[in-house]
PDB file of C-alpha atoms in Angstrom:
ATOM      1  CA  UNK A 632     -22.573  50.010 -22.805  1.00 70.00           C
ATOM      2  CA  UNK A 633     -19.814  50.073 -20.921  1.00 73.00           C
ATOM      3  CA  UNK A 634     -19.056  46.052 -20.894  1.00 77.00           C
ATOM      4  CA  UNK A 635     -19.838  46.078 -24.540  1.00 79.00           C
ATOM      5  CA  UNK A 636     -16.949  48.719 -25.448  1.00 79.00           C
ATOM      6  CA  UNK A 637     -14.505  46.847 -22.655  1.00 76.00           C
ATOM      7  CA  UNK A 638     -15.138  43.429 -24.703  1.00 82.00           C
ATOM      8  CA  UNK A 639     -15.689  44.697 -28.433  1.00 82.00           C
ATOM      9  CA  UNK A 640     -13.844  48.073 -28.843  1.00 86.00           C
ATOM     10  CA  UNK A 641     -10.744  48.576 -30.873  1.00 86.00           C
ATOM     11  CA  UNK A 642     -11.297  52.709 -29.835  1.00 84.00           C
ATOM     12  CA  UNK A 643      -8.566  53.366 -27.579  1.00 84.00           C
ATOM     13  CA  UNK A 644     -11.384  54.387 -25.091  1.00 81.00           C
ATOM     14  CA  UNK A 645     -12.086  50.782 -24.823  1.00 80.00           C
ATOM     15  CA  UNK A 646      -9.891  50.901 -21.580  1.00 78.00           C
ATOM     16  CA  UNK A 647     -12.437  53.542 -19.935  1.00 74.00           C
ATOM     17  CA  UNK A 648     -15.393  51.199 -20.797  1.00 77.00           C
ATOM     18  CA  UNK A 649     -16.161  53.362 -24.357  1.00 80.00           C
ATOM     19  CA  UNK A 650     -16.447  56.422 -22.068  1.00 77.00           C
ATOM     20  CA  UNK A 651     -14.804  59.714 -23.787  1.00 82.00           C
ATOM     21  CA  UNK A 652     -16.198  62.556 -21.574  1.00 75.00           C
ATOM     22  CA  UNK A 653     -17.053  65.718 -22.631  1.00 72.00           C
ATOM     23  CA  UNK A 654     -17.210  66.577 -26.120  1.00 76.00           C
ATOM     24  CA  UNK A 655     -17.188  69.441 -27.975  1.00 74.00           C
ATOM     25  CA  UNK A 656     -18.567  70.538 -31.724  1.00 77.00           C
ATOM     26  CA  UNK A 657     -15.359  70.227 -33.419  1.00 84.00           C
ATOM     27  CA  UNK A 658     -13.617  67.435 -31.388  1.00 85.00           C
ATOM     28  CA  UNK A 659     -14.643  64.866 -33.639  1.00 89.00           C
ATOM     29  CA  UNK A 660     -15.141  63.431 -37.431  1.00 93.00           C
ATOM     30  CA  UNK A 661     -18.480  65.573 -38.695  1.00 94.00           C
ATOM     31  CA  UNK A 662     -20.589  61.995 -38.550  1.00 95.00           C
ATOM     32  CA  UNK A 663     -19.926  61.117 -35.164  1.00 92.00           C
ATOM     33  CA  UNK A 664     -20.532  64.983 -34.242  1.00 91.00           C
ATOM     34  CA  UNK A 665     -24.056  64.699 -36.094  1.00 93.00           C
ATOM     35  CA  UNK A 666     -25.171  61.280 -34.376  1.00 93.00           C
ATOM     36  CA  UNK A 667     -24.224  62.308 -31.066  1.00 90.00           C
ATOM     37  CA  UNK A 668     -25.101  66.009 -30.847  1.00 88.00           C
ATOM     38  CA  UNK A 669     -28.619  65.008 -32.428  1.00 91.00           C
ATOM     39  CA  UNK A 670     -29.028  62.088 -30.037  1.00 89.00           C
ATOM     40  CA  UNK A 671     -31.649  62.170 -27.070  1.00 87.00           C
ATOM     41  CA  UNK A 672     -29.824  61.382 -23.320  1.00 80.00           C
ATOM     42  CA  UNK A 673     -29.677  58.036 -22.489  1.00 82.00           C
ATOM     43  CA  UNK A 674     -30.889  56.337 -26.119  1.00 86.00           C
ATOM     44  CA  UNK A 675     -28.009  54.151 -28.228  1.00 89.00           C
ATOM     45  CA  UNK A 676     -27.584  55.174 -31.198  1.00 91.00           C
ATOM     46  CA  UNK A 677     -25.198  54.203 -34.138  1.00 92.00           C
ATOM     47  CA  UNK A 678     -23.060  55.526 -36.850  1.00 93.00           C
ATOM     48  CA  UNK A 679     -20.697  55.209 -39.539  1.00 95.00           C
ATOM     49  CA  UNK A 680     -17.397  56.938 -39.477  1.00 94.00           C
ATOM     50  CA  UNK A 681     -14.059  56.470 -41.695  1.00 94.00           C
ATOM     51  CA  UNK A 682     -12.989  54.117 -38.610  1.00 91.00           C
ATOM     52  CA  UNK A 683     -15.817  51.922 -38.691  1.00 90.00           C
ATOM     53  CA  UNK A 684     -19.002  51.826 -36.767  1.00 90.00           C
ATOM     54  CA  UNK A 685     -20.068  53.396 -33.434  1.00 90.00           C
ATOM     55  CA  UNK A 686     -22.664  52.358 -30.853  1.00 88.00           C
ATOM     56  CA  UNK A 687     -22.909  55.958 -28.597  1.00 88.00           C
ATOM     57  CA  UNK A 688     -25.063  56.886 -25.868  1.00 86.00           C
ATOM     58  CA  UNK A 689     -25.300  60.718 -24.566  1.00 82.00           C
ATOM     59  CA  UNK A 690     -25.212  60.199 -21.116  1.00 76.00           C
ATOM     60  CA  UNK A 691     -26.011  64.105 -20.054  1.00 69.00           C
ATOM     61  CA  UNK A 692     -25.369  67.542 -21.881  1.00 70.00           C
ATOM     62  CA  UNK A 693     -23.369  70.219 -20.018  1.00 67.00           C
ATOM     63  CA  UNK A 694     -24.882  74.065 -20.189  1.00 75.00           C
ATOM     64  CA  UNK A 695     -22.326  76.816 -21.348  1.00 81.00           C
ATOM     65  CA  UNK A 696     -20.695  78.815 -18.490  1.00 91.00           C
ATOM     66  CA  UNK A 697     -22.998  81.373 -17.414  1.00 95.00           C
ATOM     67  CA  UNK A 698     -21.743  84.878 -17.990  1.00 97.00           C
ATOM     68  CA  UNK A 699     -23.161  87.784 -15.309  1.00 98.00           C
ATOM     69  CA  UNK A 700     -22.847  91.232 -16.128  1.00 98.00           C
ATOM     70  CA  UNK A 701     -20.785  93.486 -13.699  1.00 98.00           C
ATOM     71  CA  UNK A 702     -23.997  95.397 -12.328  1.00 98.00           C
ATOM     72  CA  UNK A 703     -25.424  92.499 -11.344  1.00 98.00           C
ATOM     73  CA  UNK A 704     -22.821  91.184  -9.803  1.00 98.00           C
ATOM     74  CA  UNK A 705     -22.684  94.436  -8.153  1.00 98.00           C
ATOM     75  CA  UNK A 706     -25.747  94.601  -7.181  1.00 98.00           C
ATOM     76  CA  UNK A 707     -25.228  90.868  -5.359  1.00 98.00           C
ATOM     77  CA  UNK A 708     -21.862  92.225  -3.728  1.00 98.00           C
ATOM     78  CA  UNK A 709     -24.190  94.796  -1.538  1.00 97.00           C
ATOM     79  CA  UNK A 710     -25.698  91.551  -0.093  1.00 97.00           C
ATOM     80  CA  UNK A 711     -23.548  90.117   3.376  1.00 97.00           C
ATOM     81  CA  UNK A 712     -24.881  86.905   2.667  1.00 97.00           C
ATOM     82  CA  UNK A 713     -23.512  86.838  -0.530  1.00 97.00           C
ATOM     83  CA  UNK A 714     -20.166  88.012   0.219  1.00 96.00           C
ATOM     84  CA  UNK A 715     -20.268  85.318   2.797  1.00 94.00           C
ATOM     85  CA  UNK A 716     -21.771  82.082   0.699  1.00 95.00           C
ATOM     86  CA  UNK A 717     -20.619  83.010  -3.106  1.00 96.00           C
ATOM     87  CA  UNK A 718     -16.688  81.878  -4.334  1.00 98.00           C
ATOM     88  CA  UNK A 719     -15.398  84.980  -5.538  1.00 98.00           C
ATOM     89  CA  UNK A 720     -12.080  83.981  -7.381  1.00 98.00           C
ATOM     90  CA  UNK A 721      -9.874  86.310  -9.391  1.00 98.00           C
ATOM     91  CA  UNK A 722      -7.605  84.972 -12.052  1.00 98.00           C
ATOM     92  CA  UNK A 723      -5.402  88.120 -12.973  1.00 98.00           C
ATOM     93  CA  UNK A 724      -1.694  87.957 -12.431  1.00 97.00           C
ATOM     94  CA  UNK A 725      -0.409  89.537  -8.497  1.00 97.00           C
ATOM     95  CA  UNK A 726       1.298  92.523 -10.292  1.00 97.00           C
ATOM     96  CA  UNK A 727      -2.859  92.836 -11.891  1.00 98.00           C
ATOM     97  CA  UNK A 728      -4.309  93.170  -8.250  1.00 97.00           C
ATOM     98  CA  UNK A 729      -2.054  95.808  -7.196  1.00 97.00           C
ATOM     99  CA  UNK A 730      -3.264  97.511  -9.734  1.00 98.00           C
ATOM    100  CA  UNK A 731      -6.601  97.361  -9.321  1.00 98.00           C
ATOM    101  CA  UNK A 732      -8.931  94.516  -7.522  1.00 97.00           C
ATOM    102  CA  UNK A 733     -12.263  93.870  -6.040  1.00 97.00           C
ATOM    103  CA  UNK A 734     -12.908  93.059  -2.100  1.00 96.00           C
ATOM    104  CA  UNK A 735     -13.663  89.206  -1.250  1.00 97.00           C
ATOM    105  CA  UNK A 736     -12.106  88.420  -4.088  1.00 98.00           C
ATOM    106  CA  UNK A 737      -9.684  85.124  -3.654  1.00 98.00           C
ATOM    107  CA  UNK A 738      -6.823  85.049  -5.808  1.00 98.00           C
ATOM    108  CA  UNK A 739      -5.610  82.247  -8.462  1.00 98.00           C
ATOM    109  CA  UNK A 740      -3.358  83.715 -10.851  1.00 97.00           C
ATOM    110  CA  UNK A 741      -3.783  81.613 -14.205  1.00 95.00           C
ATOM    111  CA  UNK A 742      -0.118  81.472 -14.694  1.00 94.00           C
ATOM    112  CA  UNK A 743       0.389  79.325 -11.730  1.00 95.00           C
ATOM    113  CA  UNK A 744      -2.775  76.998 -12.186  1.00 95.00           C
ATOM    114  CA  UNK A 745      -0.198  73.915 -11.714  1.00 93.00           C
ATOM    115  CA  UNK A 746       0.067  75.215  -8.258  1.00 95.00           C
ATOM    116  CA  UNK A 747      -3.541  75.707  -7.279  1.00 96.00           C
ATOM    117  CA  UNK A 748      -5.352  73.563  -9.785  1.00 95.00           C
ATOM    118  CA  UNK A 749      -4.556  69.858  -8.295  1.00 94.00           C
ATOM    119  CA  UNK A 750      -6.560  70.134  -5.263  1.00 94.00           C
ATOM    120  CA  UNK A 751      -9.357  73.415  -6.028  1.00 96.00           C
ATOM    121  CA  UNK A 752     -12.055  70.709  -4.623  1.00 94.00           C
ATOM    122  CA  UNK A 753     -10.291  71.524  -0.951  1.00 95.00           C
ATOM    123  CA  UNK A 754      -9.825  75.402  -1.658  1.00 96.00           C
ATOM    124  CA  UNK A 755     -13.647  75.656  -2.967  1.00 97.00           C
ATOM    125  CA  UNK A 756     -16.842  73.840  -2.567  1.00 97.00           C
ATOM    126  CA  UNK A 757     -18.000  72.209  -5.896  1.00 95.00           C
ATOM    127  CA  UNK A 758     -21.667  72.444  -4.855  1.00 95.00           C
ATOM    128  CA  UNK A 759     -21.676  76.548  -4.158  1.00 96.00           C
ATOM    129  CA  UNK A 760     -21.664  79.543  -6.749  1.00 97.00           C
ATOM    130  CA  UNK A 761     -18.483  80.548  -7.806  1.00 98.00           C
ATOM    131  CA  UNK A 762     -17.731  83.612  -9.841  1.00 98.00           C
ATOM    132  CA  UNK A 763     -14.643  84.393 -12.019  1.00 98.00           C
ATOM    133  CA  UNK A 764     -13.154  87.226 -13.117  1.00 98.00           C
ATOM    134  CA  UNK A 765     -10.044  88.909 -14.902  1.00 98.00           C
ATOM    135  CA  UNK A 766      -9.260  91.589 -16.782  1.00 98.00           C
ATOM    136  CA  UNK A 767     -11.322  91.828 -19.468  1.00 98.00           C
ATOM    137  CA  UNK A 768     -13.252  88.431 -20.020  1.00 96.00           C
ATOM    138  CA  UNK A 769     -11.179  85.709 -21.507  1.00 94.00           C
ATOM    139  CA  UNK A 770      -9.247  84.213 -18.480  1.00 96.00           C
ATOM    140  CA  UNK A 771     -11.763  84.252 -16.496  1.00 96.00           C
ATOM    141  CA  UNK A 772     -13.497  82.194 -19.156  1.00 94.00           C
ATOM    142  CA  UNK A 773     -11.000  79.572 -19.307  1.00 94.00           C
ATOM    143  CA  UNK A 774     -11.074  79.324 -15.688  1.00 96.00           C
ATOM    144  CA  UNK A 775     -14.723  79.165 -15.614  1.00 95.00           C
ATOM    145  CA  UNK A 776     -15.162  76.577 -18.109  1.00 89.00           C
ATOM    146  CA  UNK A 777     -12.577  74.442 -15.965  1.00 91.00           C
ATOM    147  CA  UNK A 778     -13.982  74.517 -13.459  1.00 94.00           C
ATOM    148  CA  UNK A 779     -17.417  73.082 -14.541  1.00 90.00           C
ATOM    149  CA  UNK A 780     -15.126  70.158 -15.831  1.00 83.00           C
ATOM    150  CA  UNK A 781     -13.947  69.761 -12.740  1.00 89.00           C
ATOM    151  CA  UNK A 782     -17.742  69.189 -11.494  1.00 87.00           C
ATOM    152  CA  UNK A 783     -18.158  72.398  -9.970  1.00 92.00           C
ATOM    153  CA  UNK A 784     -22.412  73.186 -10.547  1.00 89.00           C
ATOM    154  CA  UNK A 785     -22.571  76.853 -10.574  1.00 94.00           C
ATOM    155  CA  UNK A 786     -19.879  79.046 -12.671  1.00 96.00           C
ATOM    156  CA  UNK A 787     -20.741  81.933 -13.590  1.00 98.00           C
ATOM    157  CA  UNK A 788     -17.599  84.490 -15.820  1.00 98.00           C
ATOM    158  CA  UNK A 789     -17.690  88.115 -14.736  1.00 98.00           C
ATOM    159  CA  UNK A 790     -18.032  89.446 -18.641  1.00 98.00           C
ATOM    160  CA  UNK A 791     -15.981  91.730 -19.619  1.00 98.00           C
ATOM    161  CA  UNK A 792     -14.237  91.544 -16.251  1.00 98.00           C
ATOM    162  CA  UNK A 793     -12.557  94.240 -13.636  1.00 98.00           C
ATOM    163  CA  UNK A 794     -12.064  96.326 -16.691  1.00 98.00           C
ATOM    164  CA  UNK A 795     -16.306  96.580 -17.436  1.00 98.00           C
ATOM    165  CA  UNK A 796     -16.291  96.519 -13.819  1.00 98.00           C
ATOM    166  CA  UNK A 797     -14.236  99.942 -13.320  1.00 98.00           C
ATOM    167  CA  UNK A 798     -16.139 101.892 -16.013  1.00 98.00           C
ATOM    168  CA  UNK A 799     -19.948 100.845 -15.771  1.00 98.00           C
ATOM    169  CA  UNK A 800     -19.655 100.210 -11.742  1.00 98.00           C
ATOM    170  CA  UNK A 801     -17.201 102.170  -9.880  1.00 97.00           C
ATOM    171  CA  UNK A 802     -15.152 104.749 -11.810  1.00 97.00           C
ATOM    172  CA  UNK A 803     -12.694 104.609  -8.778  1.00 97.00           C
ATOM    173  CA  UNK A 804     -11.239 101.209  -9.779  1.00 97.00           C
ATOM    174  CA  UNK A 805      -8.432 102.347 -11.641  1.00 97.00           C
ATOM    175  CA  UNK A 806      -8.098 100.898 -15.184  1.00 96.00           C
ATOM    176  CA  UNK A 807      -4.966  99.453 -17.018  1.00 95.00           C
TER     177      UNK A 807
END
């Protein structure tokens, strides 16, 4: 496919061999959505658009971010081997943590992702667990779903965050 789109494409993804990455519903004109969101991995398939025709091939479909609820992560946190093996990241702003935090937690405030984000593949290991959390759910999303762009395999968003955390968990955690 990819010699194909390098010799016959006008698409400006010609240049990537006809490769546009992830996709999302949404991201493109409704026909090209339906062919490829309804097409098996790995088969061609074709279709019409207002720019012409397509020749597309799903290469592989990415899963969702998992979420984990704040007793079970909880419930993992009692574990040493967990604490030890799992990439426990924390995406709050620093004035956030002093507030209120979790041990093991590493953080990577979301406001200074240009800082951290170029080289996350040498501050955590693509292949192990990571979980992410924030206040309340929605950073930690962001982060999350990132992340898995970035090839990490296991992502998992701490739902509803340090906030769920403090009042179905530990009551001590102050909330803000």
């Amino acid at each position: 496919m990819s010699d194909l789109a390098a010799e016959y494409s006008i698409c400006p993804s010609k240049k990537e061999g006809g490769i546009l990455g992830w996709v999302k519903v949404g991201q493109m004109v409704p026909e090209f959505e339906e062919a490829a969101f309804g097409a098996e991995p790995n088969h061609v398939v074709k279709c019409k658009t207002q720019f012409g025709w397509h020749l597309l091939q799903v290469l592989s479909e990415r899963e969702p971010v998992k979420d984990i609820q704040v007793e079970e992560l909880h419930s993992k946190m009692q574990d040493p081997v967990f604490m030890e093996e799992a990439q426990l990241i924390d995406v709050r702003e620093p004035d956030e943590i002093a507030k209120a935090s979790l041990p093991g937690f590493q953080v990577f405030p979301l406001r200074q992702f240009g800082t951290w984000a170029p080289d996350i593949t040498t501050k955590l290991n693509p292949e192990k667990d990571v979980f992410v959390l924030c206040k309340v759910g929605g950073r930690s999303l962001q982060v999350a779903n990132w992340l898995q762009s970035q090839g990490f395999k296991s992502v998992y968003n701490v739902a509803g965050g340090i906030l769920a955390y403090s009042r179905k968990v530990d009551p001590s955690i102050p909330t803000y």
